[in-house]
């Protein structure tokens, strides 16, 4: 899932949010690896809210 999601979001945002995209995915993966369901939930929630806001505001898609 992560291997497909990161390139998709990078493409959707015009490749301007590469570091932020990787950072938010890493937070989710790290929480899962640590077997911390609360941290994983929170990291995923924040990641999705961030993505939604960036897409809604058109961030990164401007040429």
mmCIF file of C-alpha atoms in Angstrom:
data_model
loop_
_atom_site.group_PDB
_atom_site.id
_atom_site.type_symbol
_atom_site.label_atom_id
_atom_site.label_comp_id
_atom_site.label_asym_id
_atom_site.label_seq_id
_atom_site.Cartn_x
_atom_site.Cartn_y
_atom_site.Cartn_z
ATOM 1 C CA UNK A 1 0.000 0.000 0.000
ATOM 2 C CA UNK A 2 2.712 2.490 0.944
ATOM 3 C CA UNK A 3 4.702 1.766 -2.201
ATOM 4 C CA UNK A 4 1.651 2.662 -4.306
ATOM 5 C CA UNK A 5 0.433 5.595 -2.211
ATOM 6 C CA UNK A 6 3.603 7.637 -2.052
ATOM 7 C CA UNK A 7 4.166 7.866 -5.830
ATOM 8 C CA UNK A 8 0.468 8.589 -6.389
ATOM 9 C CA UNK A 9 0.387 11.470 -3.906
ATOM 10 C CA UNK A 10 3.666 12.826 -5.271
ATOM 11 C CA UNK A 11 2.150 12.862 -8.760
ATOM 12 C CA UNK A 12 -1.124 14.419 -7.563
ATOM 13 C CA UNK A 13 0.734 17.248 -5.836
ATOM 14 C CA UNK A 14 3.013 18.014 -8.747
ATOM 15 C CA UNK A 15 6.063 16.502 -7.030
ATOM 16 C CA UNK A 16 6.392 19.541 -4.764
ATOM 17 C CA UNK A 17 5.620 17.731 -1.513
ATOM 18 C CA UNK A 18 7.949 14.741 -1.831
ATOM 19 C CA UNK A 19 9.688 15.119 1.541
ATOM 20 C CA UNK A 20 6.444 15.781 3.427
ATOM 21 C CA UNK A 21 4.747 12.806 1.780
ATOM 22 C CA UNK A 22 7.579 10.461 2.692
ATOM 23 C CA UNK A 23 7.745 11.870 6.248
ATOM 24 C CA UNK A 24 4.035 11.319 6.917
ATOM 25 C CA UNK A 25 4.121 7.783 5.509
ATOM 26 C CA UNK A 26 7.198 7.006 7.589
ATOM 27 C CA UNK A 27 5.350 8.119 10.736
ATOM 28 C CA UNK A 28 2.547 5.674 10.014
ATOM 29 C CA UNK A 29 4.939 2.823 9.220
ATOM 30 C CA UNK A 30 7.071 3.486 12.312
ATOM 31 C CA UNK A 31 4.037 3.405 14.588
ATOM 32 C CA UNK A 32 2.894 0.120 13.061
ATOM 33 C CA UNK A 33 6.390 -1.354 13.423
ATOM 34 C CA UNK A 34 6.401 -0.275 17.071
ATOM 35 C CA UNK A 35 3.062 -2.070 17.514
ATOM 36 C CA UNK A 36 1.525 1.094 18.879
ATOM 37 C CA UNK A 37 -2.061 1.185 17.613
ATOM 38 C CA UNK A 38 -2.837 4.584 19.110
ATOM 39 C CA UNK A 39 0.199 6.186 17.500
ATOM 40 C CA UNK A 40 -0.549 4.418 14.201
ATOM 41 C CA UNK A 41 -4.146 5.661 14.252
ATOM 42 C CA UNK A 42 -3.086 9.207 15.080
ATOM 43 C CA UNK A 43 -0.331 9.245 12.454
ATOM 44 C CA UNK A 44 -2.689 7.934 9.776
ATOM 45 C CA UNK A 45 -5.404 10.412 10.726
ATOM 46 C CA UNK A 46 -2.981 13.334 10.561
ATOM 47 C CA UNK A 47 -1.582 12.044 7.276
ATOM 48 C CA UNK A 48 -5.040 11.853 5.697
ATOM 49 C CA UNK A 49 -6.090 15.265 6.987
ATOM 50 C CA UNK A 50 -2.860 16.770 5.675
ATOM 51 C CA UNK A 51 -3.333 15.157 2.248
ATOM 52 C CA UNK A 52 -6.951 16.253 2.037
ATOM 53 C CA UNK A 53 -6.029 19.825 2.895
ATOM 54 C CA UNK A 54 -3.164 19.947 0.398
ATOM 55 C CA UNK A 55 -5.331 18.590 -2.400
ATOM 56 C CA UNK A 56 -8.285 20.844 -1.516
ATOM 57 C CA UNK A 57 -6.046 23.919 -1.438
ATOM 58 C CA UNK A 58 -4.341 22.930 -4.684
ATOM 59 C CA UNK A 59 -0.931 22.908 -2.997
ATOM 60 C CA UNK A 60 1.763 21.427 -5.135
ATOM 61 C CA UNK A 61 -0.389 21.198 -8.238
ATOM 62 C CA UNK A 62 0.453 24.698 -9.374
ATOM 63 C CA UNK A 63 2.955 24.804 -12.184
#
